[in-house]
């Protein structure tokens, strides 16, 4: 196990190591490994070294700095970074250099984090494997023949390989938790509104949320501290103070009630994943947690509701890529309508087009009530399922994914099979609540299995404490 970022920050503060030294060790390893892993779309070693030099100079001069100043981080390439291109792994934005930083990026910079690069994803965050990236497929660091999951596959692969062990992703239907599970690292989707979405390129605005990847729950809590909080630039961000998530890790979880929904342990769940998750449940029991059976009866409708609401919002959000303001513009068109059509035909990949068409269809007159409205009703029922379940328990535990990492190419010709890898994650986004995936064992081939813990809205303190206790016990 690599040194945690929190521990590394301690060494930085004590001046046992400098930010520049950390980068000089990290960057060559990162560049070498990235040739096979293909986790990064863009690397920015010059900017990173310059930033590190500044931080070291300020620290030597005795300036009071954030405790995290000098820690390197990788960012999913959907987060706007001023002066660094932000592609969303799409031809549409291949050369787009944002004129501003996303709020999370601003906060990271204020705290002295050093951005080493932008990580690969499924185009516009639509997918579960990074195979939908317009550039290349990221490899799973555990087995290069397999996908790292998606859509934040680059961030998950980089984090799991320690390149560096801190990255950010975004999660609309599972895009942080699923790749974290498949690569064997920690991935947290915070409560909707906990983290500002300003400067996150929108996929489905009512579902999108930014969150951390880390190797330890402690590092994820630290990163959540940095990125959380109200932002006047995001009307959906939650006002009020943010608890100290790192401090919340103290204490035990004895007496906590854990709900086990039978709907998430049935058909479609790989037996080896089930057995590892069951061992994880035993670990929680050994820590004094009480297991209770709960029901989430509308779970089976989650995927359908998610793929209607998500695509409807995507069709609207992606209307802005018309060749006028953002990104690619097709050459040789006779008029503006032809230009927009050609631009979109050239700029978007097959999955993005599929989603835009599906979303436009479910929103169209005549079908709106039958599809979109019905999906919204299911969304309410799913939210109520969780509210009812949380009457009987503090947290809910499920597998993060039905299978371990699949082979590259295995599901590309069957979008539905791909969509089913989100079975246990999409309902959390539909309900707007929080969930974390933590490593909980390996299958017979050595591929990581993830355990998902779900909390009520703004329950991150207890969620992280439980995950932290689990991780310590699991690794002991
Ligand atoms: N895999 C899901 C999808 O394809 C989730 C994506 C995400 O969370 N961004 O939509």
Short mmCIF file of C-alpha atoms and ligand atoms in Angstrom, two decimals:
data_model
loop_
_atom_site.label_atom_id
_atom_site.label_comp_id
_atom_site.label_asym_id
_atom_site.label_seq_id
_atom_site.Cartn_x
_atom_site.Cartn_y
_atom_site.Cartn_z
CA UNK A 1 0.00 0.00 0.00
CA UNK A 2 1.27 3.43 -0.94
CA UNK A 3 1.70 6.22 1.57
CA UNK A 4 -1.61 8.06 2.04
CA UNK A 5 -1.93 11.63 0.83
CA UNK A 6 -2.69 12.78 4.37
CA UNK A 7 0.58 11.18 5.56
CA UNK A 8 2.49 12.65 2.64
CA UNK A 9 1.08 16.09 3.50
CA UNK A 10 2.49 15.64 7.00
CA UNK A 11 5.94 15.10 5.54
CA UNK A 12 5.50 18.17 3.34
CA UNK A 13 4.53 20.28 6.36
CA UNK A 14 7.55 19.06 8.31
CA UNK A 15 9.67 19.86 5.25
CA UNK A 16 10.98 16.32 5.07
CA UNK A 17 10.08 16.42 1.40
CA UNK A 18 9.31 19.27 -1.02
CA UNK A 19 6.49 19.56 -3.54
CA UNK A 20 9.11 19.62 -6.30
CA UNK A 21 10.72 16.41 -5.04
CA UNK A 22 7.34 14.70 -4.97
CA UNK A 23 6.70 15.71 -8.58
CA UNK A 24 10.18 14.74 -9.73
CA UNK A 25 9.54 11.27 -8.38
CA UNK A 26 5.95 11.07 -9.65
CA UNK A 27 6.11 12.58 -13.15
CA UNK A 28 8.58 10.16 -14.80
CA UNK A 29 6.74 7.16 -13.35
CA UNK A 30 3.43 8.65 -14.43
CA UNK A 31 4.59 9.36 -17.97
CA UNK A 32 6.10 5.90 -18.36
CA UNK A 33 3.14 3.97 -16.98
CA UNK A 34 0.62 6.16 -18.78
CA UNK A 35 1.90 4.87 -22.12
CA UNK A 36 0.26 1.51 -21.34
CA UNK A 37 -2.46 2.64 -18.99
CA UNK A 38 -3.70 5.53 -21.17
CA UNK A 39 -5.27 7.12 -18.12
CA UNK A 40 -4.50 10.73 -19.06
CA UNK A 41 -5.70 12.75 -22.04
CA UNK A 42 -3.48 15.70 -21.15
CA UNK A 43 -0.44 15.95 -18.89
CA UNK A 44 0.80 19.31 -17.66
CA UNK A 45 4.22 18.68 -16.13
CA UNK A 46 5.58 22.20 -16.77
CA UNK A 47 2.70 23.98 -15.04
CA UNK A 48 2.83 21.43 -12.21
CA UNK A 49 6.55 21.93 -11.62
CA UNK A 50 6.15 25.69 -11.72
CA UNK A 51 3.33 25.54 -9.16
CA UNK A 52 5.36 23.20 -6.95
CA UNK A 53 8.33 25.59 -7.07
CA UNK A 54 6.09 28.44 -5.91
CA UNK A 55 4.70 26.41 -3.03
CA UNK A 56 8.15 25.31 -1.92
CA UNK A 57 9.37 28.92 -2.00
CA UNK A 58 6.40 30.10 0.05
CA UNK A 59 6.86 27.31 2.57
CA UNK A 60 10.58 28.05 2.91
CA UNK A 61 9.75 31.71 3.47
CA UNK A 62 7.63 30.63 6.44
CA UNK A 63 4.28 31.61 4.88
CA UNK A 64 1.33 29.84 6.48
CA UNK A 65 0.03 27.39 3.89
CA UNK A 66 -2.87 24.96 3.73
CA UNK A 67 -1.95 21.59 5.27
CA UNK A 68 -2.39 20.02 1.82
CA UNK A 69 -0.25 22.45 -0.18
CA UNK A 70 1.99 20.51 -2.54
CA UNK A 71 -0.14 17.38 -2.96
CA UNK A 72 -0.48 16.28 -6.60
CA UNK A 73 -3.91 15.51 -8.06
CA UNK A 74 -5.39 14.35 -11.39
CA UNK A 75 -8.71 15.70 -12.68
CA UNK A 76 -11.34 14.07 -14.85
CA UNK A 77 -11.37 15.92 -18.15
CA UNK A 78 -14.90 17.24 -17.63
CA UNK A 79 -13.73 19.80 -15.07
CA UNK A 80 -12.92 23.18 -16.58
CA UNK A 81 -9.33 24.22 -16.02
CA UNK A 82 -8.25 27.71 -17.04
CA UNK A 83 -5.52 27.49 -19.66
CA UNK A 84 -5.54 23.66 -19.79
CA UNK A 85 -7.67 22.09 -22.49
CA UNK A 86 -10.83 20.35 -21.29
CA UNK A 87 -11.92 17.82 -23.88
CA UNK A 88 -14.59 15.63 -22.23
CA UNK A 89 -12.79 12.96 -24.32
CA UNK A 90 -14.78 14.25 -27.30
CA UNK A 91 -13.73 15.45 -30.74
CA UNK A 92 -16.21 18.23 -30.15
CA UNK A 93 -14.02 19.79 -27.46
CA UNK A 94 -10.64 18.44 -28.54
CA UNK A 95 -9.15 21.94 -28.65
CA UNK A 96 -11.34 23.69 -26.09
CA UNK A 97 -9.33 25.68 -23.55
CA UNK A 98 -11.65 27.07 -20.86
CA UNK A 99 -11.24 30.70 -19.84
CA UNK A 100 -12.11 29.87 -16.20
CA UNK A 101 -11.67 27.26 -13.48
CA UNK A 102 -14.48 25.08 -12.15
CA UNK A 103 -15.23 25.92 -8.50
CA UNK A 104 -13.65 22.64 -7.34
CA UNK A 105 -10.51 23.46 -9.33
CA UNK A 106 -10.42 26.94 -7.82
CA UNK A 107 -10.69 25.45 -4.32
CA UNK A 108 -7.95 22.90 -5.00
CA UNK A 109 -5.64 25.63 -6.26
CA UNK A 110 -6.39 27.84 -3.25
CA UNK A 111 -5.33 24.94 -1.03
CA UNK A 112 -2.13 24.42 -2.99
CA UNK A 113 -2.98 21.14 -4.75
CA UNK A 114 -0.94 20.60 -7.88
CA UNK A 115 -2.78 19.51 -11.02
CA UNK A 116 -0.70 16.98 -12.95
CA UNK A 117 -3.15 16.32 -15.78
CA UNK A 118 -6.63 15.61 -17.09
CA UNK A 119 -7.90 12.04 -17.09
CA UNK A 120 -9.66 10.06 -19.80
CA UNK A 121 -13.40 9.25 -19.71
CA UNK A 122 -16.25 7.99 -21.80
CA UNK A 123 -17.17 10.86 -24.11
CA UNK A 124 -19.14 13.45 -22.11
CA UNK A 125 -19.22 10.93 -19.21
CA UNK A 126 -21.58 8.61 -21.09
CA UNK A 127 -20.50 5.04 -20.53
CA UNK A 128 -19.18 2.46 -18.11
CA UNK A 129 -15.82 1.46 -19.58
CA UNK A 130 -13.98 4.49 -21.14
CA UNK A 131 -14.33 2.66 -24.47
CA UNK A 132 -16.53 5.57 -25.56
CA UNK A 133 -13.63 8.01 -25.31
CA UNK A 134 -13.01 9.58 -28.74
CA UNK A 135 -9.26 9.21 -28.12
CA UNK A 136 -8.40 5.81 -26.59
CA UNK A 137 -9.50 3.24 -24.04
CA UNK A 138 -7.95 3.37 -20.59
CA UNK A 139 -6.64 0.03 -19.27
CA UNK A 140 -7.41 -1.45 -15.90
CA UNK A 141 -4.17 -1.29 -13.87
CA UNK A 142 -4.92 -4.74 -12.42
CA UNK A 143 -5.31 -6.39 -15.85
CA UNK A 144 -4.55 -4.40 -19.04
CA UNK A 145 -6.92 -6.58 -21.10
CA UNK A 146 -9.83 -5.30 -19.04
CA UNK A 147 -11.70 -2.01 -18.77
CA UNK A 148 -11.20 0.28 -15.80
CA UNK A 149 -14.93 0.99 -15.71
CA UNK A 150 -16.39 4.38 -16.50
CA UNK A 151 -17.10 6.98 -17.12
CA UNK A 152 -14.32 8.24 -14.79
CA UNK A 153 -12.07 5.31 -15.83
CA UNK A 154 -8.96 7.46 -16.25
CA UNK A 155 -9.28 8.93 -12.75
CA UNK A 156 -9.90 5.49 -11.22
CA UNK A 157 -7.01 3.83 -13.04
CA UNK A 158 -4.63 6.69 -12.18
CA UNK A 159 -5.66 6.65 -8.52
CA UNK A 160 -5.43 2.87 -8.17
CA UNK A 161 -1.97 2.93 -9.76
CA UNK A 162 -0.92 5.77 -7.43
CA UNK A 163 -0.43 8.20 -10.32
CA UNK A 164 -1.20 10.12 -8.14
CA UNK A 165 -3.34 8.46 -5.45
CA UNK A 166 -5.77 11.42 -5.45
CA UNK A 167 -8.06 12.22 -8.36
CA UNK A 168 -11.48 13.74 -8.96
CA UNK A 169 -14.32 12.28 -10.99
CA UNK A 170 -17.98 12.93 -11.63
CA UNK A 171 -20.87 10.57 -10.99
CA UNK A 172 -24.21 10.83 -12.80
CA UNK A 173 -25.29 7.21 -12.52
CA UNK A 174 -22.27 5.48 -11.00
CA UNK A 175 -19.28 6.97 -12.81
CA UNK A 176 -17.18 7.34 -9.67
CA UNK A 177 -18.25 4.24 -7.74
CA UNK A 178 -18.28 1.72 -10.61
CA UNK A 179 -14.71 2.44 -11.85
CA UNK A 180 -13.48 2.65 -8.23
CA UNK A 181 -14.89 -0.84 -7.67
CA UNK A 182 -13.39 -2.21 -10.90
CA UNK A 183 -9.93 -0.73 -10.29
CA UNK A 184 -9.79 -1.37 -6.55
CA UNK A 185 -9.83 2.11 -5.03
CA UNK A 186 -12.20 4.25 -2.95
CA UNK A 187 -14.77 6.39 -4.81
CA UNK A 188 -17.30 8.70 -3.23
CA UNK A 189 -20.42 10.25 -4.75
CA UNK A 190 -21.45 13.03 -2.37
CA UNK A 191 -25.03 14.15 -1.75
CA UNK A 192 -26.48 16.15 -4.65
CA UNK A 193 -25.60 19.80 -3.94
CA UNK A 194 -22.76 19.05 -1.50
CA UNK A 195 -20.14 19.94 -4.12
CA UNK A 196 -20.55 22.80 -6.59
CA UNK A 197 -21.09 21.78 -10.20
CA UNK A 198 -19.96 25.15 -11.54
CA UNK A 199 -17.45 24.43 -14.28
CA UNK A 200 -18.33 20.73 -14.52
CA UNK A 201 -19.34 20.18 -18.14
CA UNK A 202 -22.98 19.17 -17.78
CA UNK A 203 -24.30 15.72 -18.74
CA UNK A 204 -27.52 15.40 -16.69
CA UNK A 205 -27.73 18.39 -14.36
CA UNK A 206 -30.16 16.91 -11.82
CA UNK A 207 -27.92 13.84 -11.34
CA UNK A 208 -24.32 15.02 -11.83
CA UNK A 209 -22.07 15.31 -8.79
CA UNK A 210 -18.29 15.68 -8.43
CA UNK A 211 -16.44 13.47 -5.97
CA UNK A 212 -13.06 12.09 -4.91
CA UNK A 213 -11.10 8.95 -5.77
CA UNK A 214 -8.49 7.89 -3.21
CA UNK A 215 -6.76 4.78 -1.95
CA UNK A 216 -7.91 5.38 1.60
CA UNK A 217 -11.20 6.60 3.04
CA UNK A 218 -9.18 9.10 5.06
CA UNK A 219 -7.83 10.69 1.87
CA UNK A 220 -11.32 10.75 0.35
CA UNK A 221 -12.63 12.54 3.46
CA UNK A 222 -9.80 15.06 3.25
CA UNK A 223 -10.55 15.75 -0.39
CA UNK A 224 -14.28 16.08 0.31
CA UNK A 225 -13.44 18.73 2.92
CA UNK A 226 -11.60 20.71 0.27
CA UNK A 227 -14.20 20.56 -2.51
CA UNK A 228 -17.48 20.78 -0.52
CA UNK A 229 -19.55 23.78 0.36
CA UNK A 230 -21.96 26.38 -0.87
CA UNK A 231 -21.19 28.19 -4.11
CA UNK A 232 -23.28 31.13 -5.30
CA UNK A 233 -22.35 30.11 -8.87
CA UNK A 234 -24.36 26.87 -8.56
CA UNK A 235 -28.01 27.41 -7.69
CA UNK A 236 -28.36 23.79 -6.59
CA UNK A 237 -25.46 23.87 -4.16
CA UNK A 238 -26.45 23.44 -0.52
CA UNK A 239 -26.06 26.49 1.73
CA UNK A 240 -24.65 26.33 5.23
CA UNK A 241 -21.46 25.13 6.85
CA UNK A 242 -19.69 21.89 5.94
CA UNK A 243 -18.73 19.45 8.70
CA UNK A 244 -15.11 18.37 9.08
CA UNK A 245 -15.22 14.98 7.38
CA UNK A 246 -11.72 14.09 8.43
CA UNK A 247 -12.56 14.68 12.10
CA UNK A 248 -15.71 12.57 11.61
CA UNK A 249 -13.59 9.47 11.06
CA UNK A 250 -12.87 9.17 14.77
CA UNK A 251 -14.96 6.75 16.74
CA UNK A 252 -16.39 3.32 16.15
CA UNK A 253 -19.49 2.06 14.38
CA UNK A 254 -20.65 -0.30 17.10
CA UNK A 255 -24.44 -0.48 17.20
CA UNK A 256 -24.92 0.97 13.71
CA UNK A 257 -27.84 -0.55 11.83
CA UNK A 258 -26.97 -1.65 8.30
CA UNK A 259 -29.79 -2.31 5.85
CA UNK A 260 -29.40 -5.12 3.33
CA UNK A 261 -31.85 -4.78 0.41
CA UNK A 262 -32.70 -8.19 -1.06
CA UNK A 263 -33.28 -6.47 -4.45
CA UNK A 264 -29.52 -5.88 -4.74
CA UNK A 265 -28.46 -9.45 -4.02
CA UNK A 266 -30.61 -11.30 -6.54
CA UNK A 267 -30.50 -12.17 -10.23
CA UNK A 268 -27.58 -10.86 -12.28
CA UNK A 269 -25.13 -10.71 -9.37
CA UNK A 270 -21.95 -12.65 -10.05
CA UNK A 271 -21.53 -15.36 -7.37
CA UNK A 272 -17.92 -14.40 -6.65
CA UNK A 273 -18.88 -10.74 -6.18
CA UNK A 274 -21.68 -11.86 -3.89
CA UNK A 275 -19.37 -13.98 -1.79
CA UNK A 276 -16.81 -11.15 -1.33
CA UNK A 277 -19.57 -8.69 -0.40
CA UNK A 278 -20.98 -11.22 2.07
CA UNK A 279 -17.53 -11.49 3.67
CA UNK A 280 -17.53 -7.68 3.84
CA UNK A 281 -20.87 -7.77 5.65
CA UNK A 282 -19.34 -10.22 8.16
CA UNK A 283 -16.52 -7.72 8.73
CA UNK A 284 -19.09 -5.01 9.49
CA UNK A 285 -20.81 -7.40 11.89
CA UNK A 286 -17.51 -8.04 13.65
CA UNK A 287 -17.27 -4.26 14.17
CA UNK A 288 -20.57 -4.33 16.06
CA UNK A 289 -22.96 -3.38 13.25
CA UNK A 290 -26.40 -4.90 13.28
CA UNK A 291 -27.75 -6.20 9.96
CA UNK A 292 -31.39 -5.60 9.14
CA UNK A 293 -33.34 -6.59 6.06
CA UNK A 294 -34.76 -3.65 4.11
CA UNK A 295 -36.72 -3.36 0.87
CA UNK A 296 -36.02 -1.10 -2.10
CA UNK A 297 -38.91 -2.37 -4.22
CA UNK A 298 -38.43 -0.02 -7.20
CA UNK A 299 -34.76 -0.88 -7.76
CA UNK A 300 -35.57 -2.81 -10.94
CA UNK A 301 -36.97 0.33 -12.54
CA UNK A 302 -33.85 2.37 -11.72
CA UNK A 303 -31.99 1.74 -14.96
CA UNK A 304 -35.02 2.58 -17.13
CA UNK A 305 -35.81 5.78 -15.19
CA UNK A 306 -32.14 6.79 -15.21
CA UNK A 307 -31.72 6.26 -18.95
CA UNK A 308 -34.83 8.35 -19.67
CA UNK A 309 -34.09 11.23 -17.30
CA UNK A 310 -30.35 11.18 -17.97
CA UNK A 311 -30.73 11.18 -21.74
CA UNK A 312 -33.50 13.83 -21.66
CA UNK A 313 -31.25 16.18 -19.73
CA UNK A 314 -28.27 15.30 -21.93
CA UNK A 315 -30.19 16.10 -25.11
CA UNK A 316 -30.89 19.54 -23.72
CA UNK A 317 -27.41 20.17 -22.25
CA UNK A 318 -25.62 19.05 -25.40
CA UNK A 319 -27.70 21.34 -27.63
CA UNK A 320 -25.06 24.01 -26.98
CA UNK A 321 -22.51 22.24 -29.18
CA UNK A 322 -23.67 23.73 -32.44
CA UNK A 323 -20.38 25.02 -33.77
CA UNK A 324 -21.14 28.61 -32.77
CA UNK A 325 -19.83 29.11 -29.22
CA UNK A 326 -18.01 25.96 -28.11
CA UNK A 327 -15.51 23.66 -29.69
CA UNK A 328 -15.49 22.07 -33.10
CA UNK A 329 -17.01 23.77 -36.15
CA UNK A 330 -17.45 21.83 -39.40
CA UNK A 331 -15.95 23.37 -42.49
CA UNK A 332 -17.60 23.79 -45.85
CA UNK A 333 -21.26 24.20 -44.84
CA UNK A 334 -23.54 26.43 -46.90
CA UNK A 335 -25.61 27.92 -44.08
CA UNK A 336 -25.88 27.86 -40.30
CA UNK A 337 -28.34 24.95 -40.10
CA UNK A 338 -26.14 22.79 -42.29
CA UNK A 339 -23.10 23.93 -40.29
CA UNK A 340 -24.68 22.90 -36.96
CA UNK A 341 -25.77 19.54 -38.36
CA UNK A 342 -22.36 18.78 -39.84
CA UNK A 343 -20.61 19.93 -36.70
CA UNK A 344 -22.65 17.59 -34.53
CA UNK A 345 -22.32 14.69 -36.96
CA UNK A 346 -18.53 15.09 -36.96
CA UNK A 347 -18.01 16.07 -33.33
CA UNK A 348 -20.05 13.49 -31.42
CA UNK A 349 -19.38 9.76 -31.15
CA UNK A 350 -21.95 6.98 -31.50
CA UNK A 351 -22.94 6.69 -27.82
CA UNK A 352 -23.44 10.43 -27.41
CA UNK A 353 -25.60 10.48 -30.54
CA UNK A 354 -27.59 7.52 -29.21
CA UNK A 355 -28.25 9.36 -25.95
CA UNK A 356 -29.22 12.61 -27.64
CA UNK A 357 -31.67 10.76 -29.89
CA UNK A 358 -33.14 8.77 -27.00
CA UNK A 359 -33.44 11.91 -24.88
CA UNK A 360 -35.03 13.91 -27.65
CA UNK A 361 -37.49 11.07 -28.24
CA UNK A 362 -38.59 10.74 -24.60
CA UNK A 363 -39.15 14.51 -24.43
CA UNK A 364 -41.04 14.82 -27.71
CA UNK A 365 -44.73 15.71 -27.84
CA UNK A 366 -46.85 12.58 -27.67
CA UNK A 367 -44.20 10.55 -25.83
CA UNK A 368 -43.44 12.94 -22.98
CA UNK A 369 -46.12 11.61 -20.62
CA UNK A 370 -45.48 7.99 -21.45
CA UNK A 371 -41.72 8.15 -20.93
CA UNK A 372 -40.29 11.26 -19.33
CA UNK A 373 -43.11 11.97 -16.89
CA UNK A 374 -43.38 8.32 -15.94
CA UNK A 375 -39.63 8.19 -15.30
CA UNK A 376 -39.96 11.21 -13.01
CA UNK A 377 -42.70 9.42 -11.09
CA UNK A 378 -40.46 6.39 -10.71
CA UNK A 379 -37.75 8.71 -9.49
CA UNK A 380 -40.07 9.85 -6.68
CA UNK A 381 -40.87 6.25 -5.78
CA UNK A 382 -37.17 5.37 -5.67
CA UNK A 383 -36.53 8.35 -3.39
CA UNK A 384 -39.34 7.14 -1.12
CA UNK A 385 -37.94 3.61 -1.11
CA UNK A 386 -34.74 4.99 0.42
CA UNK A 387 -36.63 7.22 2.88
CA UNK A 388 -38.61 4.21 4.08
CA UNK A 389 -35.54 1.99 4.29
CA UNK A 390 -33.66 4.61 6.31
CA UNK A 391 -36.45 4.50 8.90
CA UNK A 392 -35.13 1.06 9.82
CA UNK A 393 -31.37 1.51 9.34
CA UNK A 394 -28.55 4.07 9.39
CA UNK A 395 -26.74 2.96 6.24
CA UNK A 396 -27.40 0.54 3.38
CA UNK A 397 -24.87 -1.92 1.96
CA UNK A 398 -24.94 -3.42 -1.54
CA UNK A 399 -22.40 -4.63 -4.11
CA UNK A 400 -21.18 -1.64 -6.17
CA UNK A 401 -21.36 -3.57 -9.44
CA UNK A 402 -22.85 -6.90 -10.52
CA UNK A 403 -19.51 -8.15 -11.94
CA UNK A 404 -15.79 -7.44 -11.73
CA UNK A 405 -13.96 -5.69 -14.60
CA UNK A 406 -14.97 -7.07 -18.00
CA UNK A 407 -12.75 -7.49 -21.03
CA UNK A 408 -12.15 -4.61 -23.42
CA UNK A 409 -14.61 -5.05 -26.30
CA UNK A 410 -16.81 -7.52 -24.43
CA UNK A 411 -19.84 -5.24 -24.14
CA UNK A 412 -19.31 -2.62 -26.84
CA UNK A 413 -21.82 -4.13 -29.23
CA UNK A 414 -24.53 -4.47 -26.59
CA UNK A 415 -25.43 -1.11 -25.01
CA UNK A 416 -28.04 -2.70 -22.73
CA UNK A 417 -25.50 -5.11 -21.21
CA UNK A 418 -23.25 -2.11 -20.63
CA UNK A 419 -26.09 -0.12 -19.01
CA UNK A 420 -26.76 -3.01 -16.60
CA UNK A 421 -23.40 -2.50 -14.92
CA UNK A 422 -25.07 0.54 -13.29
CA UNK A 423 -27.85 -1.51 -11.67
CA UNK A 424 -26.84 -0.78 -8.06
CA UNK A 425 -25.58 2.76 -8.53
CA UNK A 426 -28.13 4.79 -10.55
CA UNK A 427 -30.86 4.75 -7.88
CA UNK A 428 -28.52 6.67 -5.54
CA UNK A 429 -28.25 9.51 -8.09
CA UNK A 430 -31.99 9.48 -8.74
CA UNK A 431 -32.57 9.88 -4.97
CA UNK A 432 -29.85 12.56 -4.65
CA UNK A 433 -28.21 10.79 -1.70
CA UNK A 434 -24.58 9.83 -1.00
CA UNK A 435 -22.67 6.56 -1.49
CA UNK A 436 -19.14 5.26 -1.42
CA UNK A 437 -17.46 2.25 -3.02
CA UNK A 438 -14.63 0.63 -1.06
CA UNK A 439 -12.44 -2.34 -1.99
CA UNK A 440 -13.72 -5.51 -0.32
CA UNK A 441 -11.81 -8.40 -1.82
CA UNK A 442 -10.96 -10.03 -5.13
CA UNK A 443 -12.46 -12.67 -7.37
CA UNK A 444 -10.60 -15.85 -8.36
CA UNK A 445 -8.78 -13.96 -11.14
CA UNK A 446 -7.56 -11.33 -8.70
CA UNK A 447 -9.96 -8.66 -9.96
CA UNK A 448 -11.17 -6.16 -7.34
CA UNK A 449 -14.68 -6.22 -5.88
CA UNK A 450 -16.32 -3.07 -4.50
CA UNK A 451 -18.68 -2.76 -1.55
CA UNK A 452 -21.15 0.12 -1.79
CA UNK A 453 -22.31 1.90 1.36
CA UNK A 454 -25.24 4.30 0.93
CA UNK A 455 -26.30 7.04 3.36
CA UNK A 456 -29.24 9.43 3.55
CA UNK A 457 -28.73 12.94 2.13
CA UNK A 458 -25.90 14.77 3.92
CA UNK A 459 -25.01 11.61 5.82
CA UNK A 460 -21.38 11.71 4.65
CA UNK A 461 -19.92 11.86 8.18
CA UNK A 462 -21.40 8.52 9.22
CA UNK A 463 -20.86 7.09 5.73
CA UNK A 464 -17.16 7.91 5.79
CA UNK A 465 -16.74 6.73 9.38
CA UNK A 466 -18.27 3.36 8.53
CA UNK A 467 -16.17 3.06 5.37
CA UNK A 468 -13.03 4.01 7.29
CA UNK A 469 -13.67 1.43 10.05
CA UNK A 470 -14.41 -1.16 7.37
CA UNK A 471 -11.22 -0.41 5.47
CA UNK A 472 -9.05 -0.64 8.60
CA UNK A 473 -10.66 -3.93 9.65
CA UNK A 474 -10.58 -5.36 6.11
CA UNK A 475 -6.89 -4.66 5.67
CA UNK A 476 -5.93 -5.83 9.15
N1 LIG B 1 -22.48 4.48 -16.79
C1 LIG B 1 -23.54 5.44 -16.65
C2 LIG B 1 -23.89 6.00 -17.99
O1 LIG B 1 -23.41 5.51 -18.95
C3 LIG B 1 -23.19 6.48 -15.67
C4 LIG B 1 -22.38 7.58 -16.24
C5 LIG B 1 -22.01 8.61 -15.24
O2 LIG B 1 -22.25 8.44 -14.03
N2 LIG B 1 -21.49 9.71 -15.74
O3 LIG B 1 -24.64 6.92 -18.12
#
